[in-house]
XYZ file of C-alpha atoms in Angstrom:
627
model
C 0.000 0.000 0.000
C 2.929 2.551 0.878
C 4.565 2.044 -2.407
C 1.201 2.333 -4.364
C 0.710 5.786 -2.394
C 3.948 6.140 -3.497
C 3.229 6.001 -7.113
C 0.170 7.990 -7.205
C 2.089 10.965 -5.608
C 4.565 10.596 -8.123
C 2.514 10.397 -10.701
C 0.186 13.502 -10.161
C 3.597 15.198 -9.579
C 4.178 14.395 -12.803
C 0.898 15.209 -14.027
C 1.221 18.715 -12.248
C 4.602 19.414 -13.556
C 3.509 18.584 -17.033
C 0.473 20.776 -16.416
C 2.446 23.915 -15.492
C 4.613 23.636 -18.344
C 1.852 23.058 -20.539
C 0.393 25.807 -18.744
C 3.799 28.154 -19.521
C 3.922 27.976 -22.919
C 1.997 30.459 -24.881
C 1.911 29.625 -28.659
C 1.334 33.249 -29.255
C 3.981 34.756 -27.170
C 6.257 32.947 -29.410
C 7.691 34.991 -31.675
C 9.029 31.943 -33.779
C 5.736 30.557 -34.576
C 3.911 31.548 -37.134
C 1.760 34.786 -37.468
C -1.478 32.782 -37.883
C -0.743 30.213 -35.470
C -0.062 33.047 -32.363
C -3.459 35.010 -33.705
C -5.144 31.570 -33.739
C -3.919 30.843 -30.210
C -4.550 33.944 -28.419
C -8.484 33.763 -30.239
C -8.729 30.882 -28.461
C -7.634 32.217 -25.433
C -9.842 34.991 -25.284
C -13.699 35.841 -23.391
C -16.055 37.842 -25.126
C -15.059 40.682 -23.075
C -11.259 40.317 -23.794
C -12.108 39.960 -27.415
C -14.978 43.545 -27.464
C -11.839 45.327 -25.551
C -9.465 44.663 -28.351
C -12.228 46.700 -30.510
C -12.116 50.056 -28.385
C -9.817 52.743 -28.722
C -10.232 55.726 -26.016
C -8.196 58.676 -25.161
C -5.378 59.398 -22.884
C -7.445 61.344 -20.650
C -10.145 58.599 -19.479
C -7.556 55.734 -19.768
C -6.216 54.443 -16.251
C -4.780 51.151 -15.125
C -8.322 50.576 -13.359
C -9.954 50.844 -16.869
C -7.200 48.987 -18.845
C -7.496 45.994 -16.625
C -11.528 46.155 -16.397
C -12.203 46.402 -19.821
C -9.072 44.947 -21.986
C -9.153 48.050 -23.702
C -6.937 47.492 -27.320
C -5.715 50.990 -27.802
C -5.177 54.602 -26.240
C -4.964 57.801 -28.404
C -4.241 61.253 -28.094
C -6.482 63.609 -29.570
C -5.920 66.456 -30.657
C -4.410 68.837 -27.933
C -4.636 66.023 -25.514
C -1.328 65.881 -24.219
C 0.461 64.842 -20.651
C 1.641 68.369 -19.954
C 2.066 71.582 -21.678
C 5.422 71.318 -23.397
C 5.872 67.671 -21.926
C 9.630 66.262 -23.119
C 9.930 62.975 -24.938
C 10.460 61.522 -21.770
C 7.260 62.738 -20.385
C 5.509 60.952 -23.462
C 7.330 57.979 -22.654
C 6.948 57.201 -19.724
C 3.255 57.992 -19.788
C 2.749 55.614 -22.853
C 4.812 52.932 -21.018
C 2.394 53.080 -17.934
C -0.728 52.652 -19.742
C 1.359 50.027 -21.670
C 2.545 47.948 -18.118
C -1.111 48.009 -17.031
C -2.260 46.202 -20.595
C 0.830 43.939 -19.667
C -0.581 42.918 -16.350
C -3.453 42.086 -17.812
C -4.666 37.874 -17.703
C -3.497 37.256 -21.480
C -0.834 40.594 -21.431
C -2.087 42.079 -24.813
C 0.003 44.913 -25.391
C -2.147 48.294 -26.387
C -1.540 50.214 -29.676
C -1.120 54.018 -29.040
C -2.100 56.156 -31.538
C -1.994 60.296 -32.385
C -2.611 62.246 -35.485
C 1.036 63.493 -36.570
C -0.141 64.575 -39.911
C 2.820 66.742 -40.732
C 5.040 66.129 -38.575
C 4.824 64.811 -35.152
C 2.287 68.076 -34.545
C 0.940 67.500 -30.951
C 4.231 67.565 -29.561
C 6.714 70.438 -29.044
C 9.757 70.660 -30.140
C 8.975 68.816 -33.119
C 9.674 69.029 -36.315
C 6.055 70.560 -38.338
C 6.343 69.974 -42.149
C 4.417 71.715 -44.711
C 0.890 70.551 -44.624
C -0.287 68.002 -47.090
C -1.111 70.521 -49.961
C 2.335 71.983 -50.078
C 3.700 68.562 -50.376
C 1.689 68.278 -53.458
C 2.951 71.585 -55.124
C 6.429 69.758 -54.598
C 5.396 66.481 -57.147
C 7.883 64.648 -55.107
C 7.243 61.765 -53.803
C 10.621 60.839 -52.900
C 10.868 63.428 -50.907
C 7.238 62.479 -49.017
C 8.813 59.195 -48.491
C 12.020 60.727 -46.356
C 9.465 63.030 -44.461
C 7.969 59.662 -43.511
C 10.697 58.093 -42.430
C 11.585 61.459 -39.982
C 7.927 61.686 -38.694
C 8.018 58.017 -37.361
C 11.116 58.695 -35.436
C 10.436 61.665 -33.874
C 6.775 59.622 -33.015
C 9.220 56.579 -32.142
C 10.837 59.387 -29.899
C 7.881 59.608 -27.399
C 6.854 56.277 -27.298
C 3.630 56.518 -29.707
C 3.810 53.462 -32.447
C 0.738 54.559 -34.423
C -0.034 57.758 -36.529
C -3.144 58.595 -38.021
C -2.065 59.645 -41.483
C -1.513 59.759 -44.352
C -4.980 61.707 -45.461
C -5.407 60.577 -49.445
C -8.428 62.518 -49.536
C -9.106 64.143 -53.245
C -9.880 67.699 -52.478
C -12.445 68.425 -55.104
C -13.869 72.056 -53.564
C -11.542 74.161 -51.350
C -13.869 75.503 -49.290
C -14.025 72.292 -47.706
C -12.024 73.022 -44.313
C -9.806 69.730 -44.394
C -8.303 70.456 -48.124
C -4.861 71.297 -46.689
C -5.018 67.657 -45.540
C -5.306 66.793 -49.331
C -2.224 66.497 -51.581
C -4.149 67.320 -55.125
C -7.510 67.946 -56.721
C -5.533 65.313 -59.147
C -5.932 61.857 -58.094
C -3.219 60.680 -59.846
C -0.560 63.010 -57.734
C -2.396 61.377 -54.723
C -1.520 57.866 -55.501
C 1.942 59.016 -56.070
C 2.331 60.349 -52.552
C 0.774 57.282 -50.547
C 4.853 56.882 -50.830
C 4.496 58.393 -47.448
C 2.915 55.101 -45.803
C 6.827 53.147 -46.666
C 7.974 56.344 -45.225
C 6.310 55.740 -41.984
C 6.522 51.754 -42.079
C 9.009 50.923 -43.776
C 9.921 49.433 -46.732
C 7.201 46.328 -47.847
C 8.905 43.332 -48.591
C 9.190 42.464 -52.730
C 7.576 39.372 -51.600
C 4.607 40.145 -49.528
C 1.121 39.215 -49.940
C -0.925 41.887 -51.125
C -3.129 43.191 -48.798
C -0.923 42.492 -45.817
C 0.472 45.482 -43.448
C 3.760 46.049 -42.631
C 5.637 47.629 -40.220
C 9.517 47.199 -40.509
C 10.260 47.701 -36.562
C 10.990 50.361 -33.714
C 11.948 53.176 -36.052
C 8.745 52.788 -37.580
C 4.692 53.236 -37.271
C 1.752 51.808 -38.384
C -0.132 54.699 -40.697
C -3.596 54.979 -41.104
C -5.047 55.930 -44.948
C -7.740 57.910 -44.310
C -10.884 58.762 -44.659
C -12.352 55.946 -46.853
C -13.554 57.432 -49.036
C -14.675 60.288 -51.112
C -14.637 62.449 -47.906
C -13.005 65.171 -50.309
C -15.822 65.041 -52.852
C -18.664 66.512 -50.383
C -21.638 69.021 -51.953
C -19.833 72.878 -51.591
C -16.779 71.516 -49.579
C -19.217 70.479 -46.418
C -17.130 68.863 -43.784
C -18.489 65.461 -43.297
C -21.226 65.837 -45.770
C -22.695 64.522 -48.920
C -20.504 62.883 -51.969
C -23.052 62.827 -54.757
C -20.974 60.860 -57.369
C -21.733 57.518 -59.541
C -19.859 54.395 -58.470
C -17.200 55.032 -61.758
C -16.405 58.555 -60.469
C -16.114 57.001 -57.108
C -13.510 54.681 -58.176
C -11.893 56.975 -60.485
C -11.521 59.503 -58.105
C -11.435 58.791 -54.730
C -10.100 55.262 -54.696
C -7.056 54.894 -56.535
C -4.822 56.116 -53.547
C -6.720 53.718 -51.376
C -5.481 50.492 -53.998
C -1.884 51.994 -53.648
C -2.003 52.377 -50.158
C -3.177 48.575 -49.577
C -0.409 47.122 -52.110
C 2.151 49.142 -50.034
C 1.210 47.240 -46.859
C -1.133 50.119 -44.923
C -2.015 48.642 -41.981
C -5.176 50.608 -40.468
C -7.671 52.385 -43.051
C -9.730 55.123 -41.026
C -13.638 55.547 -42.508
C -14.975 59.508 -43.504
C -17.769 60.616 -41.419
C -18.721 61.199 -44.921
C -21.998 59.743 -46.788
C -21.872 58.418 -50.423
C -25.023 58.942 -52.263
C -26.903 59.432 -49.148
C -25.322 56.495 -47.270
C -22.927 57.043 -44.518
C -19.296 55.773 -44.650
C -19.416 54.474 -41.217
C -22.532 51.968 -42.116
C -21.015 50.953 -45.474
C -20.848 47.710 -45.977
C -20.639 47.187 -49.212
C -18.037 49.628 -49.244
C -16.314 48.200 -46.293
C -16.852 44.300 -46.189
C -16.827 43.415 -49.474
C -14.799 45.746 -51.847
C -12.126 47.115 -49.259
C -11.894 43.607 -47.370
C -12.733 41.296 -49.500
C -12.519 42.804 -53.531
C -9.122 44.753 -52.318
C -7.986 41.985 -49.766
C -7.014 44.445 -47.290
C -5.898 42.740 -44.433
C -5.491 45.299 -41.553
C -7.947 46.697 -39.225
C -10.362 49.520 -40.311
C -11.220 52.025 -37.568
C -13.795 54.408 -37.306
C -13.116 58.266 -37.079
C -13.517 60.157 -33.196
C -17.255 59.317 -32.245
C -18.044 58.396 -36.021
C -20.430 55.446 -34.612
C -22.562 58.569 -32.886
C -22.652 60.539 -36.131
C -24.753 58.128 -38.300
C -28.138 59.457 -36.782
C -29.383 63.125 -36.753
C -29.165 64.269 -34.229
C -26.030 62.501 -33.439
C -26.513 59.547 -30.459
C -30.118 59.098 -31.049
C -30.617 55.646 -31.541
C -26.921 54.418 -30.120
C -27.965 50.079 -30.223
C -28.820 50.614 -33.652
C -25.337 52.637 -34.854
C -23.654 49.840 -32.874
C -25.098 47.347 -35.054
C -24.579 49.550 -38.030
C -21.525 50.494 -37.861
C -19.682 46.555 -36.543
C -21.598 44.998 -38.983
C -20.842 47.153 -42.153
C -16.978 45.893 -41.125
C -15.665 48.414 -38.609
C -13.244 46.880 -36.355
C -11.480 48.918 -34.189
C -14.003 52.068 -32.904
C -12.497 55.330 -31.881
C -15.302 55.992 -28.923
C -12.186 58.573 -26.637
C -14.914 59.030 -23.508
C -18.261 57.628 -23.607
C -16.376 53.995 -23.891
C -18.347 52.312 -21.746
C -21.631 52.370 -23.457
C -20.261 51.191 -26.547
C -18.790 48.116 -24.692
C -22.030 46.920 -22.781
C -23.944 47.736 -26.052
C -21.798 46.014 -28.576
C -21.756 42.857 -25.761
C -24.928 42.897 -25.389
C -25.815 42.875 -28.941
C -23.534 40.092 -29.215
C -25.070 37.869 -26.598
C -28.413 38.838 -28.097
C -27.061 37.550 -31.912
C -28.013 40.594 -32.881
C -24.401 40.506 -34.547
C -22.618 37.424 -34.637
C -19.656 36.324 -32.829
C -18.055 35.467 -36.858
C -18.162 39.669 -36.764
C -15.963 39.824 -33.557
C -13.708 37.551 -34.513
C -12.691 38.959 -38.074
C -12.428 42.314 -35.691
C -10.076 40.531 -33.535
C -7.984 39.021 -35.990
C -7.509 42.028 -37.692
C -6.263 43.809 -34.503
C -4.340 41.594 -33.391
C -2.401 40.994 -36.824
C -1.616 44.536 -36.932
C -0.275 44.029 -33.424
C 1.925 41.052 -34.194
C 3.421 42.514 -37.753
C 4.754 45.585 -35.316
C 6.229 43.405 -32.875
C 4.703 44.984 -30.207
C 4.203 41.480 -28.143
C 8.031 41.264 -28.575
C 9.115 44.936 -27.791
C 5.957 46.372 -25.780
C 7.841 49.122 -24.253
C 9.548 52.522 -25.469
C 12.453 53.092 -24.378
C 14.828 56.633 -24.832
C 17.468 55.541 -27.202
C 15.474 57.699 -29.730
C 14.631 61.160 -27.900
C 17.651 63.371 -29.446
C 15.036 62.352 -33.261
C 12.497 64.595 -32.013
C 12.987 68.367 -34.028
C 16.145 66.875 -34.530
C 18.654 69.522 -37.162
C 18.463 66.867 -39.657
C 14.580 66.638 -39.642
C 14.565 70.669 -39.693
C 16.601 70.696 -42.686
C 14.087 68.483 -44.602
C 11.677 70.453 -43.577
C 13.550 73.707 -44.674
C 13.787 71.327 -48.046
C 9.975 70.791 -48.635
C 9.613 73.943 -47.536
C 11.231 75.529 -50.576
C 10.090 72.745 -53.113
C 6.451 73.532 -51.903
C 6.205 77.623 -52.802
C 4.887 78.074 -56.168
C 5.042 81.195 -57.926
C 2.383 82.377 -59.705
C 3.530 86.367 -60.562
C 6.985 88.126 -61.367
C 7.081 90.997 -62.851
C 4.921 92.896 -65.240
C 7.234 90.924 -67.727
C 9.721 88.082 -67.921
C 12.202 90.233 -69.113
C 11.775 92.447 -65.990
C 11.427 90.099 -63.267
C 11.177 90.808 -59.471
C 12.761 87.740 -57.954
C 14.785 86.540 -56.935
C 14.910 89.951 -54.253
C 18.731 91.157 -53.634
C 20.135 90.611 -50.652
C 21.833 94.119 -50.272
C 19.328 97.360 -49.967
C 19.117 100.103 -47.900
C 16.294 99.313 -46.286
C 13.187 97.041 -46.802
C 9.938 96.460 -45.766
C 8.074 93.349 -44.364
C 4.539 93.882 -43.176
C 1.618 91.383 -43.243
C -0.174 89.635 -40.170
C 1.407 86.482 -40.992
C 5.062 87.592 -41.187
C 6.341 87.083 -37.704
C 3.551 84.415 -36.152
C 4.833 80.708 -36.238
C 1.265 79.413 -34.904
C -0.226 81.325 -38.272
C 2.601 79.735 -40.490
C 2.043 76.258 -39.209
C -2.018 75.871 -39.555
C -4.827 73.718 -37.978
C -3.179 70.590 -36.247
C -0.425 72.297 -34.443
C -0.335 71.991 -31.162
C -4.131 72.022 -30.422
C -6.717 70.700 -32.896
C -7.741 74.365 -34.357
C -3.931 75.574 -34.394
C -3.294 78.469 -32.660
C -1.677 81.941 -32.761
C 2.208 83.213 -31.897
C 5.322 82.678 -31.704
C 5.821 80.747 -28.285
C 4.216 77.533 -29.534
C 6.892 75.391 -30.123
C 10.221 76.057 -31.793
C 10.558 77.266 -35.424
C 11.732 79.849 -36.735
C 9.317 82.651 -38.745
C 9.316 83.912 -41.957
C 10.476 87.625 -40.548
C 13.317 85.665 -39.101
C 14.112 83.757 -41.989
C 14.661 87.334 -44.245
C 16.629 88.660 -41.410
C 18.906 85.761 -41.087
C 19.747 85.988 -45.056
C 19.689 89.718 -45.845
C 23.339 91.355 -46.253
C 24.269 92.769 -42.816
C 23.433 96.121 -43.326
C 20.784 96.131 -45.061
C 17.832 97.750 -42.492
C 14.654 95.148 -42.338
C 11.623 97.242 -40.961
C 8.606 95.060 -39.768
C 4.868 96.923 -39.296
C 2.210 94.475 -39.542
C -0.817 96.710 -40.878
C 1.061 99.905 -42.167
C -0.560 102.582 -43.737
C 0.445 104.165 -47.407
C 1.558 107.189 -45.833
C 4.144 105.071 -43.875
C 4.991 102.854 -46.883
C 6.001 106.138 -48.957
C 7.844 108.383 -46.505
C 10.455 105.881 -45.724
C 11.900 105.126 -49.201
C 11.705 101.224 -49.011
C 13.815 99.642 -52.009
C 10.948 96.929 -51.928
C 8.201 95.420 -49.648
C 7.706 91.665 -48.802
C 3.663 91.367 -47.828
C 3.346 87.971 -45.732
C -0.591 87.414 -45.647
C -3.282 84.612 -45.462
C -5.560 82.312 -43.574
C -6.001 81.918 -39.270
C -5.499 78.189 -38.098
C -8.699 75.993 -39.059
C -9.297 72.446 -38.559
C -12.548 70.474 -39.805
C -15.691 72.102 -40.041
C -14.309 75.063 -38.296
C -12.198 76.025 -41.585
C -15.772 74.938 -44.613
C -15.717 78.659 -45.906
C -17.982 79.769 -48.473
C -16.262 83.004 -49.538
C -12.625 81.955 -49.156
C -11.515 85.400 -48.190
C -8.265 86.321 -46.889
C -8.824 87.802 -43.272
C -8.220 91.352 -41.998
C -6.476 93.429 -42.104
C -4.768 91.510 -45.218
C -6.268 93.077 -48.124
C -5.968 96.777 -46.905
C -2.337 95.576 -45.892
C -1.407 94.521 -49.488
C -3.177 97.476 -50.872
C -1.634 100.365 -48.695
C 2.031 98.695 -49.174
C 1.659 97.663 -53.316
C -0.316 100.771 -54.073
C 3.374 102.365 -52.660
C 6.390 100.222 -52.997
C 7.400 97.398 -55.673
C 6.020 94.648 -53.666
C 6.168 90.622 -53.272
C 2.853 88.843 -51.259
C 3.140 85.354 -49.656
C -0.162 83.872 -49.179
C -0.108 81.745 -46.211
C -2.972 79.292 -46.586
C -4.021 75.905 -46.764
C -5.859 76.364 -50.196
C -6.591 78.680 -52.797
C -7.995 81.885 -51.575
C -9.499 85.206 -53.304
C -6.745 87.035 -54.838
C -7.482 88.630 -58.133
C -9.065 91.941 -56.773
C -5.736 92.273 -55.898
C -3.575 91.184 -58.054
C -2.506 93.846 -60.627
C -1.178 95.863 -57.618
C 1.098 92.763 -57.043
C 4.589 92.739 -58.672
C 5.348 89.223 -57.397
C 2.854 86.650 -55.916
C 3.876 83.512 -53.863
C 1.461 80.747 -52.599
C 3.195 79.156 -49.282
C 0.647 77.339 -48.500
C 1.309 76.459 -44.420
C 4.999 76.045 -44.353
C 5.340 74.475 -40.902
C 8.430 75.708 -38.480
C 10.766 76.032 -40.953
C 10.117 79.632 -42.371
C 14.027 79.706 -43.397
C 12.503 77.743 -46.414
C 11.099 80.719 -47.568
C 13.742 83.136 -47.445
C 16.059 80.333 -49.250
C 14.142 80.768 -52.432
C 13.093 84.697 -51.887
C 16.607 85.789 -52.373
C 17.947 83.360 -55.217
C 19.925 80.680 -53.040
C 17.630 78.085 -54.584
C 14.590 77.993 -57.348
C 10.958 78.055 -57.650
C 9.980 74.720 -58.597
C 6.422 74.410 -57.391
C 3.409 73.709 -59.429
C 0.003 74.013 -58.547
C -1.763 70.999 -56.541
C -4.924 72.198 -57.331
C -6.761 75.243 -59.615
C -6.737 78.442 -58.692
C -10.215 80.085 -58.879
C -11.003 83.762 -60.438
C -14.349 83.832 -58.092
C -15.703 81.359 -55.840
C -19.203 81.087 -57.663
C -16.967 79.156 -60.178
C -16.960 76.275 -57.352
C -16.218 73.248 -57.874
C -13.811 73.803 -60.586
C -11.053 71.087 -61.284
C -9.133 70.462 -64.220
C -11.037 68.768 -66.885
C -14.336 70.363 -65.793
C -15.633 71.870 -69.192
C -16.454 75.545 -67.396
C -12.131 75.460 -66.529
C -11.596 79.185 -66.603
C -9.453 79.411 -63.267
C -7.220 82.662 -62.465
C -4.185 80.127 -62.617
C -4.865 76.678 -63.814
C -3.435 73.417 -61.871
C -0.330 72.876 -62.439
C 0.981 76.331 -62.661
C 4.032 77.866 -61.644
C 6.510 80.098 -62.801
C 10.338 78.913 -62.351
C 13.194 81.371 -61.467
C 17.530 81.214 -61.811
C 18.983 81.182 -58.740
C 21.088 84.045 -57.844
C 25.522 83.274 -58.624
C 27.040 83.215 -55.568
């Protein structure tokens, strides 16, 4: 009997030790096994609740460890604005991101959260960063090269703080610029468009020659996962209304608005972000044969689509009225991942309930899930969850500033010089006596920079972040004694009495973002026009237009001598000045048409009323200066 007791403790020793090890090994937390064998694994492994939390994305300001660990939450963003601290360090970004990142850790099955911000040009939330030239400057440059290497510098400096996912790159097709998001939009011109989804191997990485189609990619820690957005025809809305009507036939659709989207799948994108947009009536976000069957299963697209910020609540009028059914809506159209950033916890006991109720089936969660959590495998973030500060010295680092400087002067496209080409204005000399620069948009980085900058709606001056201004930028490359005089609003009698040699008018748009910046009239603000009059109407003068789209001009423009579309530069103002005064060329070209009058709206190229001020694709060229 003692040796049979004997036995039987062995054995369930054994049995126990077998268990545990069993018990320790995670297929998915394997990094040699296969990709579908880890996904298919965890699925397994994973409640109803684990699975729903995968689906929610909420934003840094709600998140807590409390909420990570009740919920499972799959990813944290930051808004726009919504920041640690004012001016928070790299550090500070770090070490916040890793926190929320340890409590996903500690969770039962230790999936790691996704992070995600909107650096759209540049890493914009964030000070000290480096702030490229909004999207439609990048399209005056027709470089995609060059879109590609501003790619590559965005994800570090978003490496830098931690973050591994960026909300961009917009391929919307701007189609009426009074709609407030065309900055965000490369080109009225789809096929420029396509060209720049370069961007997205920019941000991820290379894709591998290999690769399936359909597949995302991200290379590793110097890169991000992007985000094409906003599927689609959110830039084809009736008059340029933010989040509005596209009233286009299925072949215009395609034509238009979806060739970027085919690029950006073949070059591995690995989150597409819906419009808040309606096609035809029919709203993006309950799309599903849109969504399900031509983006998933026509195009093959293998990532995870995502909703916009409280998209699910904007399918009813008035938004949030009927919240069960935009649920259902919205998950079973092929959403996967929903951006709900504060009211999360409805959404969860909704969508669970609806599940438990069959009202959409569990098939629906689980193509969610898989998507997710292949996105979150391909970035290695089971492998390398944490952030660490070997990359903090990226962020506005003097080699990101200098590209910036770079697009900077490849995006200005110049549309007047002279009365004549044999009597050109520019390049300006560097020696005078003295010189003028006036305009409301001359010394104010906030104003050169745009919407997305630092808060959602942009904002105004000079302490912001650092940069340097386009005042600056003409100090720091006129001869040493030549006398720069700034007035922002001065008035003709000023302009004549001081014997300027010339006048440089800097002019244009305030910070928009969204529906803030839809504009029917597409004016340039006060004091601008009086500004350009009073110093033209006195002194051989050059105007910058600072703006994120074509604005009214030709009252105007016979007073000009020389006329310069900037576009929103970004922090690098020295950009400017580089190709003011002849150290480099205009090379720009028009993204999109200029318009005489905005009742001509929509005009694009190929419309058969095209009768535009300056047509697309415009843009005088000039000789640099001999040095």
């Amino acid at each position: 009997m003692e040796n049979f007791l004997i036995f039987l403790v062995g054995l369930l020793l054994t049995c126990s030790v077998r268990a545990l090890a069993d018990a320790e090994y995670m297929r998915y937390k394997d990094p040699k096994q296969p990709l579908n064998a880890r996904i298919k694994d965890l699925m397994n492994r994973m409640t109803l609740e684990e699975k729903i939390g995968q689906m929610v994305q909420i934003d840094r300001s709600v998140a807590s460890t409390e909420v990570l660990k009740k919920y499972f939450i799959g990813s944290i963003l930051s808004g726009g604005g919504s920041v640690p601290a004012k001016q928070a360090s790299a550090e500070t970004w770090i070490n916040m991101v890793n926190d929320f990142q340890r409590s996903a850790l500690s969770t039962r099955l230790g999936i790691p959260i996704i992070y995600g911000i909107d650096a759209i040009h540049g890493h914009n939330n964030v000070y000290k960063a480096t702030i490229f030239p909004h999207n439609v400057g990048l399209g005056a440059t027709r470089d995609p090269e060059l879109v590609k290497r501003i790619g590559a510098a965005t994800a570090l400096e978003i490496r830098a703080t931690g973050i591994q996912y960026t909300f961009a790159p917009c391929i919307a097709v701007c189609r009426d610029p009074r709609w407030g998001r065309c900055y965000e939009s490369y080109s009225e011109d789809p096929v420029v468009i396509e060209s720049m989804t370069e961007i997205i191997p920019g941000l991820q990485g290379d894709n591998p020659a290999n690769s399936c189609k359909g597949v995302p990619f991200v290379a590793g820690k110097n890169n991000v996962a992007a985000c094409a957005k906003h599927y689609v025809g959110d830039g084809g809305t009736t008059k340029g209304i933010n989040e509005n009507n596209t009233v286009i036939d299925r072949h215009g659709l395609l034509s238009i608005h979806m060739p970027a989207y085919y690029r950006s799948i073949i070059k591995g994108v690995s989150t597409i972000m819906v419009s808040y947009s309606s096609w035809n009536g029919e709203k993006m976000h309950t799309n599903h044969e849109l969504i399900t069957k031509f983006l998933k299963n026509t195009l093959h697209f293998r990532g995870f689509v995502i909703s916009d910020s409280e998209g699910i609540d904007k399918i009813t009028s008035p938004a949030h009225a009927n919240y069960s059914y935009s649920i259902e809506a919205t998950i079973t159209a092929g959403i996967d991942m929903v951006m709900v950033p504060y009211n999360y916890t409805e959404f969860i006991d909704g969508l669970t309930s609806e599940v438990k109720n069959q009202i959409i089936p569990m098939s629906r969660i689980d193509d969610a899930v898989k998507r997710i959590l292949r996105v979150k495998f391909i970035m290695d973030l089971f492998e390398n969850p944490l952030a660490d500060t070997s990359l903090v010295n990226q962020l506005g680092s003097q080699e990101h500033r200098e590209l910036a400087r770079e697009s900077v002067r490849k995006s200005l496209v110049l549309l007047k010089n002279g009365e004549s080409t044999d009597k050109p204005l520019l390049p300006l000399p560097k020696k005078a006596p003295k010189i003028l620069v006036a305009g409301s948009h001359a010394d104010n980085l906030g104003y050169q920079c745009g919407g997305w900058t630092m808060e959602w709606q942009g904002v105004s001056g000079n302490n912001i972040t650092i940069g340097t201004t386009i005042l600056t930028a003409i100090k720091n490359t006129v001869d040493a004694e030549t006398k720069v005089i700034y007035k922002e609003d001065p008035d003709a009698d000023f302009v004549k009495s001081n014997e300027f040699s010339y006048a440089i008018v800097v002019v244009g748009e305030h910070p928009y973002a969204e529906t803030v910046g839809d504009s029917m009239n597409l004016t340039i603000p006060d004091p601008g026009p009086s500004t350009i009059t009073n110093v033209c109407g006195a002194v051989k003068c050059v105007v910058i237009i600072i703006s994120g789209r074509p604005v009214v001009i030709e009252p105007y423009l016979t007073s000009m001598d020389a006329l310069i579309a900037a576009w929103l530069p970004g922090t690098e103002g020295q950009g400017v000045a580089d190709v003011l005064f002849g150290d480099y060329d205009f090379t720009g070209k028009l993204p999109r048409t200029w318009f005489k009058t905005v009742d001509q709206l929509p005009m694009n190229v190929g419309d058969p009323h095209y009768d535009p001020l300056f047509p697309y694709g415009y843009g005088l060229t000039t000789k640099a200066a001999q040095m």
